[in-house]
mmCIF file of C-alpha atoms in Angstrom:
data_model
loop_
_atom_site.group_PDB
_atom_site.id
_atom_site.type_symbol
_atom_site.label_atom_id
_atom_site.label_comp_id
_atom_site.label_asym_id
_atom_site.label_seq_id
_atom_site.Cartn_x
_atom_site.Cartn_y
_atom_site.Cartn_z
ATOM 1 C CA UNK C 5 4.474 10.673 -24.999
ATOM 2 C CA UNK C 6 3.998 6.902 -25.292
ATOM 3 C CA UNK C 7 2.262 5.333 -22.594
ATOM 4 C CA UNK C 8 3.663 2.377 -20.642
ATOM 5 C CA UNK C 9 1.965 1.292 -17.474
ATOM 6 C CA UNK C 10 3.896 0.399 -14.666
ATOM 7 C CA UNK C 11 3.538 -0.865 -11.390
ATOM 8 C CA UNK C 12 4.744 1.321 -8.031
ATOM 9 C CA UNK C 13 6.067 -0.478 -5.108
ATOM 10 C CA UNK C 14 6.120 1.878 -2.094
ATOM 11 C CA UNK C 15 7.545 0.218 0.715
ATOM 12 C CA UNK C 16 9.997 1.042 3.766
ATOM 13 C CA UNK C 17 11.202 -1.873 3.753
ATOM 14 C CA UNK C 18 13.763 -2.365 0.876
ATOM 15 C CA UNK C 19 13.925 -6.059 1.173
ATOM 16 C CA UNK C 20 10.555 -5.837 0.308
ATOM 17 C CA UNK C 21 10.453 -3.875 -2.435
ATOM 18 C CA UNK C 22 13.429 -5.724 -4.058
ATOM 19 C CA UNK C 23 11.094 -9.004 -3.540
ATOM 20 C CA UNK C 24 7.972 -7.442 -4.968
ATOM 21 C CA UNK C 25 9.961 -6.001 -7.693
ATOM 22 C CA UNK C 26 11.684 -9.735 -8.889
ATOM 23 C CA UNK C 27 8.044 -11.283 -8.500
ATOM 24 C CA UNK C 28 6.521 -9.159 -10.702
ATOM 25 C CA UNK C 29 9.577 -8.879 -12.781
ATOM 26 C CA UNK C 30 9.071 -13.036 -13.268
ATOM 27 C CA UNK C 31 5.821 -12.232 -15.581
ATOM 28 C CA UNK C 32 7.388 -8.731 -16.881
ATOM 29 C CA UNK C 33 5.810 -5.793 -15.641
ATOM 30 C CA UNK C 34 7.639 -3.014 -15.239
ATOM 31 C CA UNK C 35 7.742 -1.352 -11.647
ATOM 32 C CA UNK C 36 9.214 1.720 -9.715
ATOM 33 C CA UNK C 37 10.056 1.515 -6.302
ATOM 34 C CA UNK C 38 9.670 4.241 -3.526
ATOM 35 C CA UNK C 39 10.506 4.104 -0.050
ATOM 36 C CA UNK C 40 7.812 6.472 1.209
ATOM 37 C CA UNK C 41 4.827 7.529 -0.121
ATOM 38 C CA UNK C 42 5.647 11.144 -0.454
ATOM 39 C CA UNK C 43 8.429 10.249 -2.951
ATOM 40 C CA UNK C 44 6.209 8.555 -5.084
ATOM 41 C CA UNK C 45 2.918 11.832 -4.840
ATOM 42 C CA UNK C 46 6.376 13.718 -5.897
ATOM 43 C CA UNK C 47 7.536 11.033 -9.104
ATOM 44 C CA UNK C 48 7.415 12.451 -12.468
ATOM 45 C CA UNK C 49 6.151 9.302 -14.085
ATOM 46 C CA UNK C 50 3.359 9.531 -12.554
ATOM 47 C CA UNK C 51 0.852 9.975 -16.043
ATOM 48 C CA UNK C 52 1.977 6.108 -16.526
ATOM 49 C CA UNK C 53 1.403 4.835 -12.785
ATOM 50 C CA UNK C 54 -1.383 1.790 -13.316
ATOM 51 C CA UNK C 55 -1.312 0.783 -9.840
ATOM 52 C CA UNK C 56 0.418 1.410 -6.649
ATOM 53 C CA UNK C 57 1.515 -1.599 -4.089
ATOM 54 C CA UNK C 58 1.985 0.060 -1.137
ATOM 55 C CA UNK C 59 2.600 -1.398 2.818
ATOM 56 C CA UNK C 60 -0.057 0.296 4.980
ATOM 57 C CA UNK C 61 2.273 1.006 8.069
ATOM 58 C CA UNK C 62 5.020 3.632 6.910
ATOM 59 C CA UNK C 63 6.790 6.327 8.425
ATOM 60 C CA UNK C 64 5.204 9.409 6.977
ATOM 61 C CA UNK C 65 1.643 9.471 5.361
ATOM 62 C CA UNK C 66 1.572 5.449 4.904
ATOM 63 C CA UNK C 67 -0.745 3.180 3.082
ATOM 64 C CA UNK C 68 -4.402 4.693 4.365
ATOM 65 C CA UNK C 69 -2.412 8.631 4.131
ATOM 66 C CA UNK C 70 -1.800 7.572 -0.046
ATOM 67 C CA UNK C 71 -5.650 6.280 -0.154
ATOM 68 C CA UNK C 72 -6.883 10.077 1.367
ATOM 69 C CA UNK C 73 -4.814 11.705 -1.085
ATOM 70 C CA UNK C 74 -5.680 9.506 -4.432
ATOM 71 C CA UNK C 75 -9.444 9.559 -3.334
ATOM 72 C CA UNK C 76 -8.439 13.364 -4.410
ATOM 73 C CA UNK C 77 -7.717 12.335 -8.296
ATOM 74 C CA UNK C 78 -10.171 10.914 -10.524
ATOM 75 C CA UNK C 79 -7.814 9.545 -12.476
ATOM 76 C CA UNK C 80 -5.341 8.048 -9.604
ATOM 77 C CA UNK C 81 -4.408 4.269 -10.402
ATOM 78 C CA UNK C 82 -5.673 1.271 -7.709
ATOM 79 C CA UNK C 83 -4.072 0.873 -4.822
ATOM 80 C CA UNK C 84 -3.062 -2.793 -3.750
ATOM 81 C CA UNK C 85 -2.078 -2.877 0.323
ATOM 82 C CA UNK C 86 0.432 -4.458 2.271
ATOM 83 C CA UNK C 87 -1.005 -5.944 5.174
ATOM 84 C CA UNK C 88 0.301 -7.517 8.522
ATOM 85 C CA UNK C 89 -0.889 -10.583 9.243
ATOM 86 C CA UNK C 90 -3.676 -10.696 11.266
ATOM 87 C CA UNK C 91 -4.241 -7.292 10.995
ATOM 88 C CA UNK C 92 -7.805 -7.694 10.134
ATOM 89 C CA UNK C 93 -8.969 -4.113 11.202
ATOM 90 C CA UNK C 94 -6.749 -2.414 9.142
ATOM 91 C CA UNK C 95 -7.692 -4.152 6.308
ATOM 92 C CA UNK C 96 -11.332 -2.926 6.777
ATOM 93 C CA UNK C 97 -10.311 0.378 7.000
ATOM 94 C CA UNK C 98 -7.807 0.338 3.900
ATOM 95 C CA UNK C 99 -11.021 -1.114 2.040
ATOM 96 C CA UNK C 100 -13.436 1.380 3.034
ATOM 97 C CA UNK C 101 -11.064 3.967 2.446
ATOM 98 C CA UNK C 102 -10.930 3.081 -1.705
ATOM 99 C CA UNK C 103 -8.046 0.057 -1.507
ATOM 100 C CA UNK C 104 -8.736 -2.022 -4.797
ATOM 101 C CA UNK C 105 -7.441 -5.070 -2.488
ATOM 102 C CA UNK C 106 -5.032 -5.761 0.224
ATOM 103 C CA UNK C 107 -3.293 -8.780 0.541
ATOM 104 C CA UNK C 108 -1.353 -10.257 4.248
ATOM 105 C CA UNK C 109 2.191 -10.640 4.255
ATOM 106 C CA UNK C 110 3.442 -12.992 3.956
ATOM 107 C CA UNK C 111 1.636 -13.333 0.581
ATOM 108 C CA UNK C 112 2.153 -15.841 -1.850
ATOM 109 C CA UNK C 113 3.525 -14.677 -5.216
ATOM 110 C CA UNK C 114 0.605 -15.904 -7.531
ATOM 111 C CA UNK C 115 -1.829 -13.597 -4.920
ATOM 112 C CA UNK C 116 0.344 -11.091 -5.427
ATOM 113 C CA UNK C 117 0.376 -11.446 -9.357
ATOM 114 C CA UNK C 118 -3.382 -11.984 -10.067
ATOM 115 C CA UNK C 119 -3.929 -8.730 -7.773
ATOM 116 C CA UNK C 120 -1.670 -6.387 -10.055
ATOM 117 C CA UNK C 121 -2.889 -7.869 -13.450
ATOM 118 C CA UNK C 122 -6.872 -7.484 -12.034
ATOM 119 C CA UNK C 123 -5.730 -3.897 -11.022
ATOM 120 C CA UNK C 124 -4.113 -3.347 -14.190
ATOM 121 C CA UNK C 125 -6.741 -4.370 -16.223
ATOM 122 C CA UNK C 126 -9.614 -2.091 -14.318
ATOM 123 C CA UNK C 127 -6.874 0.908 -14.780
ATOM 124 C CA UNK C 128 -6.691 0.006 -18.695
ATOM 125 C CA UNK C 129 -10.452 0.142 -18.813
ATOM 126 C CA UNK C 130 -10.575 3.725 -16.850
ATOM 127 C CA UNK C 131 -8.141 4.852 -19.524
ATOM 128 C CA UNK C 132 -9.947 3.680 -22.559
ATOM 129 C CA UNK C 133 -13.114 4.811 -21.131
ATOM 130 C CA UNK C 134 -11.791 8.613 -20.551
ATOM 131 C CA UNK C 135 -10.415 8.364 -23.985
ATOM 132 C CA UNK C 136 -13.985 7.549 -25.276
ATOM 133 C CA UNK C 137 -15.681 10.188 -23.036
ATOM 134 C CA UNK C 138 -13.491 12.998 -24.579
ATOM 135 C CA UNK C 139 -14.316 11.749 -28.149
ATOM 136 C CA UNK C 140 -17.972 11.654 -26.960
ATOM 137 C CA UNK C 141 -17.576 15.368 -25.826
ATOM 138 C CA UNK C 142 -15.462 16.905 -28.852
ATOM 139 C CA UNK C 143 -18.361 15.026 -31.175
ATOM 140 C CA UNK C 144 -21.271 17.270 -28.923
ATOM 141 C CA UNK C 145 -19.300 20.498 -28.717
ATOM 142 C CA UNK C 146 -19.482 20.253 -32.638
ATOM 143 C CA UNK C 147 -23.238 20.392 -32.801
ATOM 144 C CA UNK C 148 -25.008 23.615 -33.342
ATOM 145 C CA UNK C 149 -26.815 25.217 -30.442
ATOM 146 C CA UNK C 150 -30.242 24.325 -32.463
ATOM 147 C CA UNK C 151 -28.419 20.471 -32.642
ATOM 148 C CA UNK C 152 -27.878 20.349 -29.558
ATOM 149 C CA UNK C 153 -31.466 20.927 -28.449
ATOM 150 C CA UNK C 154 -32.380 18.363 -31.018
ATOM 151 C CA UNK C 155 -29.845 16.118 -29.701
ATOM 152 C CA UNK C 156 -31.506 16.614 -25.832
ATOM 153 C CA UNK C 157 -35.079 16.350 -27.292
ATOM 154 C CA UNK C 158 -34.399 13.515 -28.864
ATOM 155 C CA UNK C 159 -33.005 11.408 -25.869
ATOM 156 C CA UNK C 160 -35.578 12.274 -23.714
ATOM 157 C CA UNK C 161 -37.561 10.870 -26.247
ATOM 158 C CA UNK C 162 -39.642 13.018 -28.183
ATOM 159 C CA UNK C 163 -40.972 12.654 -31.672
ATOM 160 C CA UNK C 164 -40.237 14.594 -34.593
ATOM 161 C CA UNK C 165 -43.776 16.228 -34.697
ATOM 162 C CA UNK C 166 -42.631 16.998 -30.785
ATOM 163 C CA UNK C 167 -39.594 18.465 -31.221
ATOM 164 C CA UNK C 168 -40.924 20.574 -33.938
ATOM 165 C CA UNK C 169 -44.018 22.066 -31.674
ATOM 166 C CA UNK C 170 -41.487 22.778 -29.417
ATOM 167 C CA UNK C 171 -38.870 24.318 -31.263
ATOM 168 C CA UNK C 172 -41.306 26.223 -33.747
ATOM 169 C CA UNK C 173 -39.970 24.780 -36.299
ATOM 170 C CA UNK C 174 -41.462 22.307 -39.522
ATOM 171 C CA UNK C 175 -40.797 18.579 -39.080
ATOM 172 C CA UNK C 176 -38.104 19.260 -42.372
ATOM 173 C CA UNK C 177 -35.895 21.217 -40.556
ATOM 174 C CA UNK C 178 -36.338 18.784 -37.174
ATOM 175 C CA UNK C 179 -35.376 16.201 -40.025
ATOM 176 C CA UNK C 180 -32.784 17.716 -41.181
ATOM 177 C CA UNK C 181 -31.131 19.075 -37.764
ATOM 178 C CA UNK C 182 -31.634 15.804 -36.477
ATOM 179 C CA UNK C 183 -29.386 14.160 -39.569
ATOM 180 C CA UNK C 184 -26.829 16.652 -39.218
ATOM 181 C CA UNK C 185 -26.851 15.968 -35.071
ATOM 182 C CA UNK C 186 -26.854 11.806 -35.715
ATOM 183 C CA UNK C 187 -24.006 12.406 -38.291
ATOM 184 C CA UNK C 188 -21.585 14.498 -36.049
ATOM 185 C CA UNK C 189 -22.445 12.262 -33.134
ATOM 186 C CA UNK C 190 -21.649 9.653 -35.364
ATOM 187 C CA UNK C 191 -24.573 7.457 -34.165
ATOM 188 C CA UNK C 192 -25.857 4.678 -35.752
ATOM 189 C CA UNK C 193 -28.976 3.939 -33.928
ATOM 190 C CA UNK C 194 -31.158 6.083 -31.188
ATOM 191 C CA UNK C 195 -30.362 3.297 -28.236
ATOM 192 C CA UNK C 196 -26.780 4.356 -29.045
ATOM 193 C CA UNK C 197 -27.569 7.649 -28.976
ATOM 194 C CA UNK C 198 -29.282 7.464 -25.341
ATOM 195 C CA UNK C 199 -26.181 5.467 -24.243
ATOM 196 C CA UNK C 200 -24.155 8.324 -25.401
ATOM 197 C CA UNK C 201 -26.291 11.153 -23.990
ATOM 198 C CA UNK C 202 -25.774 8.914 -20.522
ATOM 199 C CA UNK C 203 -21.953 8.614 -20.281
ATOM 200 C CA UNK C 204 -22.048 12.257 -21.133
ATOM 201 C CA UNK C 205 -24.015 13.285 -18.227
ATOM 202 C CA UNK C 206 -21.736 11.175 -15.989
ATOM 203 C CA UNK C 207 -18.765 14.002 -17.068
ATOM 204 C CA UNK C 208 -21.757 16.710 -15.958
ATOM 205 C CA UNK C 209 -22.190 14.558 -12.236
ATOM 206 C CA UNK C 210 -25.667 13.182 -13.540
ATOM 207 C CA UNK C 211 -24.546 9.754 -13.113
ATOM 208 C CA UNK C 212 -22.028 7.748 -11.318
ATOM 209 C CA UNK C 213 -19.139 7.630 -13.627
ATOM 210 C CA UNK C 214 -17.893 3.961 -12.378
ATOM 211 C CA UNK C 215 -21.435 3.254 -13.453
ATOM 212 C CA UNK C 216 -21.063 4.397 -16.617
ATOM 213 C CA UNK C 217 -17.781 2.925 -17.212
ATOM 214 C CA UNK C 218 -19.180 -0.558 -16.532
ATOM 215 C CA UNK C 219 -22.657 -0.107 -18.431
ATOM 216 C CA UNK C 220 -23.452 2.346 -20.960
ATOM 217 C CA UNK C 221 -19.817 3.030 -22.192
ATOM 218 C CA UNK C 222 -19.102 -0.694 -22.278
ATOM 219 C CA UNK C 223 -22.137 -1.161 -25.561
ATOM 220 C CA UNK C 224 -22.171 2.041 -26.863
ATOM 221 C CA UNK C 225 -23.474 0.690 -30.291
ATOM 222 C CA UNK C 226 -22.396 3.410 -33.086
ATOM 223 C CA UNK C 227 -19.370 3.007 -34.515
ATOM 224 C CA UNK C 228 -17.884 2.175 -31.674
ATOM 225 C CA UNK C 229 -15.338 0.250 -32.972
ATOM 226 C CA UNK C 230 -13.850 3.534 -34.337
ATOM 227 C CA UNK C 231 -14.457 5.019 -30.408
ATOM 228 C CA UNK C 232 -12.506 1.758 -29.641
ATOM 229 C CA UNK C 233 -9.785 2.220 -32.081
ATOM 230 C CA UNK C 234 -9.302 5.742 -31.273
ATOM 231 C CA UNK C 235 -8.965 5.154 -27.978
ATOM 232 C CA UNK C 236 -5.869 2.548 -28.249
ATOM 233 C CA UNK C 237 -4.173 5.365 -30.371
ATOM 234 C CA UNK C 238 -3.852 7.693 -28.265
ATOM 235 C CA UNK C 239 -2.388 5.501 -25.842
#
């Protein structure tokens, strides 16, 4: 299925959510509109839902109740909340609780618009950097077991002579295992290598994967363009 991101408005209020639907609408971004946040957790567009606008004070779970259950999905879009004015506590609270921003009503429409397109933009990058992750893994479940070691040896930084004393095994076949491993991995350098190795143990829980997504991923240096390429494809 093609993807198309668009833009949830989750509101009570339908006056609202016909306004934030024609100001968004003026720069054309595509939006659905719920009037409680249980009828959006329920939608089945969900897959293409690249960030949620929702008013924190709803009947029913409300804007901080949608923040407890997206903190449960890795993969949920930012979450952009509606704010009373003056209601300065509440907007602590929606930020602590994972809120990409909040903005007071009433807002002005440019606010409004440079909010969605900075959340849109950080849930493009999430995408494209999941895309690259999976390529990263289906390129390391392709190495041997033997490969694999080499591959582990080898970003932790140990020489050929190393890795062979370690594996029992001539420098040739280190050589050679170590080709075959840079090929599949489809690495052009050994920094690239490392910064592969790194975003790969952020899938394991060795390293924060928003740090990951902002770092390593960001310059792996291998043929990343084709990383890159591959992951606007499948999107």
């Amino acid at each position: 299925m093609e993807y198309k991101p668009l833009v949830a408005i989750i509101d009570d209020d339908p006056a609202m959510r016909d306004l934030v639907r024609h100001v968004l609408g003026t720069v054309g971004h595509e939006t659905r509109r719920f009037p409680t946040v249980e009828e959006f957790l329920d939608n089945t567009e969900m897959e293409h839902m690249a960030c949620s606008i929702c008013d924190v004070r709803m009947p029913g779970l409300g804007g901080l109740g949608l923040l407890n259950r997206m903190a449960e999905d890795p993969h949920a879009p930012p979450v952009v909340l509606l704010t009373a004015h003056g209601d300065a506590q509440m907007a602590v609270q929606a930020l602590r609780a994972g809120a990409f921003e909040f903005l007071e009503k009433p807002f002005r429409d440019q606010d409004l618009l440079d909010q969605v397109q900075r959340a849109l933009e950080l849930d493009n990058l999430r995408r494209n950097r999941r895309v690259i992750l999976g390529t990263l893994q289906d390129r390391h479940n392709l190495l041997t077991p033997r490969e694999q070691e080499v591959f582990q040896l080898v970003v932790d930084g140990a020489t050929n002579r190393a890795i062979a004393e370690a594996m029992e095994l001539s420098q040739k076949t280190v050589e050679v295992h170590r080709a075959h491993m840079m090929s599949k991995m489809a690495a052009g350098s050994l920094p690239g290598l490392v910064r592969m190795a790194v975003a790969l143990e952020s899938v394991a829980g060795l390293h924060p994967l928003e740090t990951v997504l902002t770092s390593s991923l960001g310059n792996i240096g291998l043929q990343d363009g084709q990383l890159h390429k591959s992951a606007a494809a499948d999107q």
